[in-house]
Coordinates of C-alpha atoms in Angstrom, one line a residue:
S139 CA 133.7 134.0 106.7
G140 CA 134.1 134.2 110.4
L141 CA 130.4 134.7 111.0
A142 CA 129.5 131.6 108.9
M143 CA 132.0 129.4 110.6
Q144 CA 131.4 130.6 114.3
K145 CA 127.6 131.0 114.2
G146 CA 126.3 129.3 111.1
V147 CA 125.0 132.7 109.6
T148 CA 125.8 133.9 106.1
V149 CA 124.8 136.6 103.8
L150 CA 121.8 135.7 101.7
N151 CA 122.4 137.6 98.4
A152 CA 126.2 137.7 98.3
P153 CA 127.5 139.6 96.6
G154 CA 124.9 142.2 96.7
L155 CA 125.1 145.3 94.6
I156 CA 124.3 148.8 95.6
D157 CA 123.7 151.2 92.6
S158 CA 125.3 154.4 92.6
G159 CA 122.3 156.7 93.0
Y160 CA 121.2 154.8 96.0
R161 CA 120.9 157.2 99.0
G162 CA 119.2 155.0 101.8
E163 CA 120.5 152.9 104.7
L164 CA 122.4 150.0 103.9
K165 CA 121.0 146.7 105.0
V166 CA 122.3 143.2 105.0
L167 CA 120.3 140.0 104.5
L168 CA 121.3 137.1 106.8
I169 CA 120.3 133.6 107.0
N170 CA 120.7 131.4 110.1
H171 CA 121.6 127.8 109.0
G172 CA 121.4 126.4 112.4
A173 CA 118.4 125.4 114.5
E174 CA 119.2 127.8 117.2
P175 CA 118.7 131.4 117.5
V176 CA 121.6 133.5 117.0
E177 CA 122.2 137.0 118.6
L178 CA 124.3 139.6 117.0
A179 CA 125.6 142.5 119.0
R180 CA 125.8 146.0 117.9
G181 CA 129.0 146.6 116.1
E182 CA 129.6 143.1 115.3
R183 CA 131.1 142.6 111.8
I184 CA 128.7 140.9 109.7
A185 CA 129.6 142.1 106.0
Q186 CA 132.1 143.6 104.0
L187 CA 131.8 146.5 101.5
V188 CA 134.0 146.6 98.5
V189 CA 134.0 150.1 96.5
Q190 CA 134.7 149.8 92.9
P191 CA 135.0 152.3 90.0
V192 CA 132.2 152.0 87.4
A193 CA 133.4 152.1 83.8
D194 CA 131.6 154.8 81.7
V195 CA 131.3 152.6 78.4
K196 CA 130.0 154.0 75.0
L197 CA 128.6 151.3 72.8
V198 CA 128.8 151.4 69.4
E199 CA 126.4 149.3 67.0
V200 CA 128.2 147.7 64.0
D201 CA 126.9 145.6 61.2
R202 CA 130.0 143.1 61.3
L203 CA 132.7 142.4 64.0
P204 CA 136.3 142.5 62.7
E205 CA 138.2 139.1 62.9
S206 CA 140.0 138.4 66.0
E207 CA 142.8 135.9 67.2
R208 CA 140.1 133.8 68.9
G209 CA 137.6 133.7 66.3
M210 CA 134.4 132.0 66.6
G211 CA 135.8 129.1 68.9
G212 CA 133.5 128.2 71.9
F213 CA 134.2 126.5 75.1
G214 CA 137.5 124.9 75.2
S215 CA 138.8 126.4 72.2
T216 CA 141.5 128.4 73.8
G217 CA 143.1 125.2 75.3
A218 CA 142.5 126.6 79.0

């Protein structure tokens, strides 16, 4: 990001997650990787917010899974 490149400051727990039920103030944890203090001005852009839909998934417990094209192959089994 520009903040990291210009000032040596990064967001500590990126990406962060805000639960849909949270109603408090949004805060950003920053870490200064440099030796000198960094001053940030009010209104300076320090983070980005991405809003995404949340899927409402209903899980169903089963005794067996049906066969699939991939099967039980592990790492590397798809040829990718």
